[in-house]
Amino acid sequence: MAYSLRIAHAVENISRNLLVNLYINSSQPMDEYHSGSSLTIWLWEGAEASWAEAEVGVMEAHQAQFRARLARLAEFGRLRVPDHMNSEGDGIHAVKGNTGLRAYGWFDRVSGRRAFIISHVVLKKKQKLDPADLAKASARKDSYRLSKESK
Amino acid sequence: MSKLNDWVEASPERERIYAQEKLIVDTAEEIWEAMDKLEVSKAQLAASLGKSKAFVSQILTGSRNMTLRTLADIASSLGKKVCVRLLDAHESNAWQSVDAVLISRRVAGFAEVEVSNDPRWSNVIPLHKESCKAA
């Protein structure tokens, strides 16, 4: 009996999450990328295309390293090693790959769950942050906030 | 299935490379977490290992391969020991740090994670079925 109740509760949770995600996806231009025990990673509109473009010519091992860091972020909610993630200011954070891959984004809550929303991905050519990337991520974060507040 | 899993599972070669990179990331993060908690800098860790600061940096970024001996030395320098277990490849999040478990005590909406007080699991605790109980 207790087992059946637990199954029913789990099914109810899954159905509710599916409905919430459908609602979010219909009102916010973003797709779920990966969900871990601590948070869900979302891709803002255009992020996936920028990611594909940034990875042209990047070795598969480096692509795997970048994704392994994102998976760790989803599992634990943070990356502690500064070479894995750092704050760029204005609430924008960058998940870093050793070859210069950067996923710029921000933290928030989506459907009551912690979330990291990726604005865009680039392959950095220089050591320093390109101000254009920070401006782009900040503008997208503003659009996200406006769209969230207007609901 | 997530987009991440789709990418990883596209080929056996990708799964193999990803597993290597995930282990390197997890190991570096665990070491850094211990360093953070003990307020040990890279320079201090390097000194206690008899290595250069660059060596420690390379270990933590994964640009240099770490031997099991080096890992044991690092753990020992931090007053820790390494716990190794081979788990089923598709068993996700089977191991979590105490911090992560405390954040997500409720698992799958119905299971409650039991946090072990056993000092043997001071850094890492198992999240197996037998350690979960009905809420």
mmCIF file of C-alpha atoms in Angstrom:
data_model
loop_
_atom_site.group_PDB
_atom_site.id
_atom_site.type_symbol
_atom_site.label_atom_id
_atom_site.label_comp_id
_atom_site.label_asym_id
_atom_site.label_seq_id
_atom_site.Cartn_x
_atom_site.Cartn_y
_atom_site.Cartn_z
ATOM 1 C CA MET A 1 0.000 0.000 0.000
ATOM 2 C CA ALA A 2 2.751 2.429 1.022
ATOM 3 C CA TYR A 3 4.660 1.461 -2.108
ATOM 4 C CA SER A 4 1.631 2.252 -4.327
ATOM 5 C CA LEU A 5 1.233 5.624 -2.638
ATOM 6 C CA ARG A 6 4.870 6.434 -3.260
ATOM 7 C CA ILE A 7 4.534 5.458 -6.944
ATOM 8 C CA ALA A 8 1.391 7.602 -7.256
ATOM 9 C CA HIS A 9 3.179 10.525 -5.610
ATOM 10 C CA ALA A 10 6.143 10.159 -7.979
ATOM 11 C CA VAL A 11 3.844 10.020 -11.037
ATOM 12 C CA GLU A 12 2.017 13.124 -9.803
ATOM 13 C CA ASN A 13 5.346 14.950 -9.397
ATOM 14 C CA ILE A 14 6.485 13.971 -12.884
ATOM 15 C CA SER A 15 3.167 15.058 -14.448
ATOM 16 C CA ARG A 16 3.264 18.402 -12.619
ATOM 17 C CA ASN A 17 6.867 19.028 -13.727
ATOM 18 C CA LEU A 18 5.991 18.169 -17.328
ATOM 19 C CA LEU A 19 3.086 20.618 -17.290
ATOM 20 C CA VAL A 20 5.229 23.348 -15.711
ATOM 21 C CA ASN A 21 7.980 22.782 -18.294
ATOM 22 C CA LEU A 22 5.469 22.934 -21.138
ATOM 23 C CA TYR A 23 4.162 26.214 -19.723
ATOM 24 C CA ILE A 24 7.654 27.669 -19.361
ATOM 25 C CA ASN A 25 8.724 26.569 -22.813
ATOM 26 C CA SER A 26 5.652 28.150 -24.342
ATOM 27 C CA SER A 27 6.270 31.505 -22.617
ATOM 28 C CA GLN A 28 10.086 31.623 -22.324
ATOM 29 C CA PRO A 29 12.317 31.046 -25.335
ATOM 30 C CA MET A 30 14.494 28.385 -23.727
ATOM 31 C CA ASP A 31 15.036 24.620 -23.818
ATOM 32 C CA GLU A 32 16.092 22.272 -21.066
ATOM 33 C CA TYR A 33 19.648 21.042 -21.555
ATOM 34 C CA HIS A 34 20.320 18.825 -18.560
ATOM 35 C CA SER A 35 18.872 18.247 -15.129
ATOM 36 C CA GLY A 36 20.993 17.133 -12.182
ATOM 37 C CA SER A 37 20.314 16.575 -8.494
ATOM 38 C CA SER A 38 20.883 20.236 -7.626
ATOM 39 C CA LEU A 39 19.814 22.291 -10.613
ATOM 40 C CA THR A 40 18.623 22.294 -14.214
ATOM 41 C CA ILE A 41 20.623 23.834 -17.043
ATOM 42 C CA TRP A 42 18.569 25.714 -19.652
ATOM 43 C CA LEU A 43 19.565 27.058 -23.064
ATOM 44 C CA TRP A 44 18.300 30.553 -23.862
ATOM 45 C CA GLU A 45 17.143 31.203 -27.419
ATOM 46 C CA GLY A 46 20.155 31.099 -29.766
ATOM 47 C CA ALA A 47 22.455 29.471 -27.194
ATOM 48 C CA GLU A 48 22.460 26.109 -28.933
ATOM 49 C CA ALA A 49 23.404 27.638 -32.304
ATOM 50 C CA SER A 50 26.216 29.692 -30.745
ATOM 51 C CA TRP A 51 27.456 26.532 -28.994
ATOM 52 C CA ALA A 52 27.597 24.569 -32.267
ATOM 53 C CA GLU A 53 29.440 27.453 -33.935
ATOM 54 C CA ALA A 54 31.930 27.810 -31.036
ATOM 55 C CA GLU A 55 32.818 24.115 -31.115
ATOM 56 C CA VAL A 56 33.736 23.965 -34.803
ATOM 57 C CA GLY A 57 37.285 22.613 -34.886
ATOM 58 C CA VAL A 58 37.412 21.918 -31.129
ATOM 59 C CA MET A 59 38.673 18.420 -30.287
ATOM 60 C CA GLU A 60 36.023 16.024 -28.997
ATOM 61 C CA ALA A 61 37.975 15.502 -25.746
ATOM 62 C CA HIS A 62 37.728 19.224 -25.014
ATOM 63 C CA GLN A 63 34.022 19.218 -25.861
ATOM 64 C CA ALA A 64 33.616 16.319 -23.411
ATOM 65 C CA GLN A 65 35.557 18.187 -20.726
ATOM 66 C CA PHE A 66 33.254 21.225 -21.126
ATOM 67 C CA ARG A 67 30.156 19.034 -20.803
ATOM 68 C CA ALA A 68 31.581 17.164 -17.813
ATOM 69 C CA ARG A 69 31.908 20.505 -16.008
ATOM 70 C CA LEU A 70 28.310 21.404 -16.870
ATOM 71 C CA ALA A 71 27.160 18.005 -15.597
ATOM 72 C CA ARG A 72 29.020 18.600 -12.331
ATOM 73 C CA LEU A 73 27.340 22.007 -12.031
ATOM 74 C CA ALA A 74 23.927 20.356 -12.455
ATOM 75 C CA GLU A 75 24.749 17.692 -9.878
ATOM 76 C CA PHE A 76 26.226 19.916 -7.187
ATOM 77 C CA GLY A 77 24.865 23.381 -7.972
ATOM 78 C CA ARG A 78 28.283 24.983 -8.153
ATOM 79 C CA LEU A 79 31.794 24.580 -9.511
ATOM 80 C CA ARG A 80 34.455 25.394 -6.954
ATOM 81 C CA VAL A 81 37.630 25.364 -9.063
ATOM 82 C CA PRO A 82 38.095 28.897 -10.486
ATOM 83 C CA ASP A 83 39.386 27.360 -13.715
ATOM 84 C CA HIS A 84 36.025 25.601 -14.074
ATOM 85 C CA MET A 85 33.714 28.566 -13.402
ATOM 86 C CA ASN A 86 33.947 32.181 -12.401
ATOM 87 C CA SER A 87 31.829 35.268 -11.939
ATOM 88 C CA GLU A 88 32.073 37.884 -14.665
ATOM 89 C CA GLY A 89 30.083 40.545 -12.774
ATOM 90 C CA ASP A 90 26.519 41.818 -13.259
ATOM 91 C CA GLY A 91 25.205 38.421 -12.123
ATOM 92 C CA ILE A 92 26.765 36.701 -15.139
ATOM 93 C CA HIS A 93 28.854 33.566 -14.638
ATOM 94 C CA ALA A 94 31.021 31.619 -17.083
ATOM 95 C CA VAL A 95 31.499 27.856 -17.166
ATOM 96 C CA LYS A 96 34.964 27.400 -18.615
ATOM 97 C CA GLY A 97 36.670 24.820 -20.776
ATOM 98 C CA ASN A 98 40.465 24.617 -20.974
ATOM 99 C CA THR A 99 40.528 25.435 -24.695
ATOM 100 C CA GLY A 100 38.688 28.747 -24.302
ATOM 101 C CA LEU A 101 35.112 27.478 -24.519
ATOM 102 C CA ARG A 102 32.864 29.612 -22.310
ATOM 103 C CA ALA A 103 29.176 29.222 -21.484
ATOM 104 C CA TYR A 104 27.916 32.561 -20.185
ATOM 105 C CA GLY A 105 24.742 32.522 -18.122
ATOM 106 C CA TRP A 106 22.959 33.348 -14.886
ATOM 107 C CA PHE A 107 21.392 31.541 -11.940
ATOM 108 C CA ASP A 108 17.692 31.690 -11.111
ATOM 109 C CA ARG A 109 14.792 29.468 -10.095
ATOM 110 C CA VAL A 110 12.556 27.888 -12.736
ATOM 111 C CA SER A 111 9.437 26.044 -11.561
ATOM 112 C CA GLY A 112 10.728 26.347 -8.018
ATOM 113 C CA ARG A 113 13.952 24.572 -8.973
ATOM 114 C CA ARG A 114 17.451 26.072 -9.099
ATOM 115 C CA ALA A 115 18.487 26.798 -12.648
ATOM 116 C CA PHE A 116 21.477 27.952 -14.651
ATOM 117 C CA ILE A 117 20.398 29.591 -17.890
ATOM 118 C CA ILE A 118 23.020 29.661 -20.646
ATOM 119 C CA SER A 119 22.883 32.861 -22.670
ATOM 120 C CA HIS A 120 25.416 31.856 -25.289
ATOM 121 C CA VAL A 121 28.618 29.872 -25.813
ATOM 122 C CA VAL A 122 31.812 31.219 -27.355
ATOM 123 C CA LEU A 123 35.336 30.067 -28.074
ATOM 124 C CA LYS A 124 37.419 32.820 -26.499
ATOM 125 C CA LYS A 125 40.398 33.986 -28.529
ATOM 126 C CA LYS A 126 41.995 36.122 -25.804
ATOM 127 C CA GLN A 127 42.650 35.615 -22.109
ATOM 128 C CA LYS A 128 40.486 38.543 -21.014
ATOM 129 C CA LEU A 129 36.696 38.629 -21.104
ATOM 130 C CA ASP A 130 35.348 40.306 -24.237
ATOM 131 C CA PRO A 131 33.055 43.122 -22.987
ATOM 132 C CA ALA A 132 30.713 42.305 -25.882
ATOM 133 C CA ASP A 133 30.088 38.852 -24.394
ATOM 134 C CA LEU A 134 29.223 40.303 -20.987
ATOM 135 C CA ALA A 135 26.935 42.876 -22.637
ATOM 136 C CA LYS A 136 25.232 40.160 -24.699
ATOM 137 C CA ALA A 137 24.644 37.922 -21.668
ATOM 138 C CA SER A 138 23.411 40.879 -19.561
ATOM 139 C CA ALA A 139 20.963 41.935 -22.286
ATOM 140 C CA ARG A 140 19.598 38.396 -22.516
ATOM 141 C CA LYS A 141 19.300 38.199 -18.738
ATOM 142 C CA ASP A 142 17.294 41.461 -18.816
ATOM 143 C CA SER A 143 14.988 40.024 -21.498
ATOM 144 C CA TYR A 144 14.520 36.928 -19.360
ATOM 145 C CA ARG A 145 13.621 39.014 -16.289
ATOM 146 C CA LEU A 146 11.166 41.157 -18.257
ATOM 147 C CA SER A 147 9.511 38.118 -19.772
ATOM 148 C CA LYS A 148 9.289 36.487 -16.331
ATOM 149 C CA GLU A 149 7.830 39.590 -14.683
ATOM 150 C CA SER A 150 5.256 40.103 -17.418
ATOM 151 C CA LYS A 151 3.672 36.698 -16.726
ATOM 152 C CA MET B 1 17.147 11.736 -21.658
ATOM 153 C CA SER B 2 18.767 15.153 -21.733
ATOM 154 C CA LYS B 3 20.569 16.900 -24.556
ATOM 155 C CA LEU B 4 23.772 16.242 -22.625
ATOM 156 C CA ASN B 5 23.067 12.506 -22.470
ATOM 157 C CA ASP B 6 22.157 12.508 -26.173
ATOM 158 C CA TRP B 7 25.570 13.998 -26.974
ATOM 159 C CA VAL B 8 27.488 11.607 -24.728
ATOM 160 C CA GLU B 9 25.675 8.497 -25.918
ATOM 161 C CA ALA B 10 26.077 9.283 -29.614
ATOM 162 C CA SER B 11 29.086 6.937 -29.796
ATOM 163 C CA PRO B 12 31.006 4.531 -27.546
ATOM 164 C CA GLU B 13 34.130 6.659 -28.080
ATOM 165 C CA ARG B 14 32.347 9.744 -26.742
ATOM 166 C CA GLU B 15 31.104 7.808 -23.715
ATOM 167 C CA ARG B 16 34.668 6.700 -23.038
ATOM 168 C CA ILE B 17 36.161 10.201 -23.329
ATOM 169 C CA TYR B 18 33.346 11.773 -21.331
ATOM 170 C CA ALA B 19 33.806 9.239 -18.513
ATOM 171 C CA GLN B 20 37.502 10.186 -18.344
ATOM 172 C CA GLU B 21 36.752 13.915 -18.255
ATOM 173 C CA LYS B 22 33.970 13.514 -15.682
ATOM 174 C CA LEU B 23 36.287 11.636 -13.341
ATOM 175 C CA ILE B 24 38.936 14.352 -13.725
ATOM 176 C CA VAL B 25 36.393 17.136 -13.041
ATOM 177 C CA ASP B 26 34.898 15.328 -10.047
ATOM 178 C CA THR B 27 38.325 14.633 -8.563
ATOM 179 C CA ALA B 28 39.508 18.241 -9.003
ATOM 180 C CA GLU B 29 36.285 19.597 -7.486
ATOM 181 C CA GLU B 30 36.551 17.259 -4.480
ATOM 182 C CA ILE B 31 40.169 18.325 -3.899
ATOM 183 C CA TRP B 32 39.259 22.010 -4.218
ATOM 184 C CA GLU B 33 36.327 21.593 -1.824
ATOM 185 C CA ALA B 34 38.639 20.091 0.791
ATOM 186 C CA MET B 35 41.188 22.879 0.199
ATOM 187 C CA ASP B 36 38.421 25.496 0.577
ATOM 188 C CA LYS B 37 37.146 24.027 3.829
ATOM 189 C CA LEU B 38 40.638 23.725 5.291
ATOM 190 C CA GLU B 39 41.660 27.125 3.859
ATOM 191 C CA VAL B 40 44.672 25.557 2.154
ATOM 192 C CA SER B 41 46.055 27.467 -0.835
ATOM 193 C CA LYS B 42 47.517 25.926 -3.986
ATOM 194 C CA ALA B 43 50.954 27.142 -2.849
ATOM 195 C CA GLN B 44 50.553 25.465 0.562
ATOM 196 C CA LEU B 45 49.371 22.207 -0.992
ATOM 197 C CA ALA B 46 52.263 22.317 -3.461
ATOM 198 C CA ALA B 47 54.729 22.866 -0.619
ATOM 199 C CA SER B 48 53.382 19.947 1.390
ATOM 200 C CA LEU B 49 53.630 17.717 -1.701
ATOM 201 C CA GLY B 50 57.135 18.944 -2.524
ATOM 202 C CA LYS B 51 55.875 20.063 -5.950
ATOM 203 C CA SER B 52 55.492 23.402 -7.720
ATOM 204 C CA LYS B 53 52.343 25.524 -7.626
ATOM 205 C CA ALA B 54 52.105 25.030 -11.401
ATOM 206 C CA PHE B 55 51.956 21.275 -10.839
ATOM 207 C CA VAL B 56 48.945 21.668 -8.527
ATOM 208 C CA SER B 57 47.280 24.057 -11.010
ATOM 209 C CA GLN B 58 47.745 21.565 -13.834
ATOM 210 C CA ILE B 59 46.298 18.768 -11.710
ATOM 211 C CA LEU B 60 43.234 20.845 -10.858
ATOM 212 C CA THR B 61 42.543 21.875 -14.458
ATOM 213 C CA GLY B 62 43.068 18.339 -15.731
ATOM 214 C CA SER B 63 45.803 19.426 -18.107
ATOM 215 C CA ARG B 64 48.199 17.060 -16.329
ATOM 216 C CA ASN B 65 47.360 13.429 -15.628
ATOM 217 C CA MET B 66 47.242 12.597 -11.934
ATOM 218 C CA THR B 67 48.543 9.254 -10.762
ATOM 219 C CA LEU B 68 46.786 7.360 -7.991
ATOM 220 C CA ARG B 69 49.892 7.904 -5.880
ATOM 221 C CA THR B 70 49.627 11.677 -6.340
ATOM 222 C CA LEU B 71 45.927 11.568 -5.467
ATOM 223 C CA ALA B 72 46.699 9.613 -2.301
ATOM 224 C CA ASP B 73 49.446 12.117 -1.424
ATOM 225 C CA ILE B 74 47.097 15.073 -1.953
ATOM 226 C CA ALA B 75 44.396 13.454 0.196
ATOM 227 C CA SER B 76 46.929 12.680 2.897
ATOM 228 C CA SER B 77 48.240 16.271 2.830
ATOM 229 C CA LEU B 78 44.671 17.460 3.416
ATOM 230 C CA GLY B 79 44.068 14.969 6.235
ATOM 231 C CA LYS B 80 41.719 12.939 4.032
ATOM 232 C CA LYS B 81 41.723 9.562 2.402
ATOM 233 C CA VAL B 82 40.450 8.513 -0.989
ATOM 234 C CA CYS B 83 37.436 6.232 -1.266
ATOM 235 C CA VAL B 84 37.113 4.355 -4.570
ATOM 236 C CA ARG B 85 34.148 2.282 -5.715
ATOM 237 C CA LEU B 86 33.205 1.105 -9.172
ATOM 238 C CA LEU B 87 29.509 1.651 -9.832
ATOM 239 C CA ASP B 88 27.139 0.776 -12.642
ATOM 240 C CA ALA B 89 27.750 3.187 -15.554
ATOM 241 C CA HIS B 90 24.099 4.249 -15.669
ATOM 242 C CA GLU B 91 23.746 4.759 -11.924
ATOM 243 C CA SER B 92 23.601 8.540 -11.778
ATOM 244 C CA ASN B 93 24.549 10.612 -8.766
ATOM 245 C CA ALA B 94 25.354 7.498 -6.789
ATOM 246 C CA TRP B 95 27.939 9.432 -4.821
ATOM 247 C CA GLN B 96 27.433 12.915 -3.523
ATOM 248 C CA SER B 97 29.250 15.119 -1.071
ATOM 249 C CA VAL B 98 27.483 15.764 2.216
ATOM 250 C CA ASP B 99 26.781 19.364 1.104
ATOM 251 C CA ALA B 100 24.928 18.240 -1.996
ATOM 252 C CA VAL B 101 22.948 15.665 -0.078
ATOM 253 C CA LEU B 102 21.925 18.218 2.526
ATOM 254 C CA ILE B 103 20.724 20.523 -0.257
ATOM 255 C CA SER B 104 18.658 17.796 -1.871
ATOM 256 C CA ARG B 105 17.528 15.609 0.989
ATOM 257 C CA ARG B 106 14.373 14.750 -0.885
ATOM 258 C CA VAL B 107 15.132 12.451 -3.769
ATOM 259 C CA ALA B 108 12.597 11.722 -6.546
ATOM 260 C CA GLY B 109 9.857 13.250 -4.439
ATOM 261 C CA PHE B 110 9.470 10.358 -2.062
ATOM 262 C CA ALA B 111 12.792 9.100 -0.814
ATOM 263 C CA GLU B 112 14.653 10.701 2.058
ATOM 264 C CA VAL B 113 18.406 10.494 2.083
ATOM 265 C CA GLU B 114 19.945 9.222 5.253
ATOM 266 C CA VAL B 115 23.085 11.163 6.108
ATOM 267 C CA SER B 116 25.624 8.909 7.694
ATOM 268 C CA ASN B 117 27.397 10.074 10.830
ATOM 269 C CA ASP B 118 29.960 7.378 10.388
ATOM 270 C CA PRO B 119 33.318 9.192 10.317
ATOM 271 C CA ARG B 120 34.437 6.844 7.557
ATOM 272 C CA TRP B 121 32.008 8.734 5.297
ATOM 273 C CA SER B 122 32.966 12.221 6.463
ATOM 274 C CA ASN B 123 33.698 13.407 2.945
ATOM 275 C CA VAL B 124 31.639 11.176 0.717
ATOM 276 C CA ILE B 125 28.528 9.186 1.499
ATOM 277 C CA PRO B 126 26.706 6.556 -0.529
ATOM 278 C CA LEU B 127 23.285 7.318 -1.938
ATOM 279 C CA HIS B 128 22.122 3.755 -2.411
ATOM 280 C CA LYS B 129 18.612 2.389 -2.220
ATOM 281 C CA GLU B 130 19.291 0.998 1.215
ATOM 282 C CA SER B 131 20.267 4.439 2.499
ATOM 283 C CA CYS B 132 16.901 5.882 1.410
ATOM 284 C CA LYS B 133 13.762 5.509 3.413
ATOM 285 C CA ALA B 134 10.165 6.481 2.839
ATOM 286 C CA ALA B 135 9.348 10.084 3.757
#
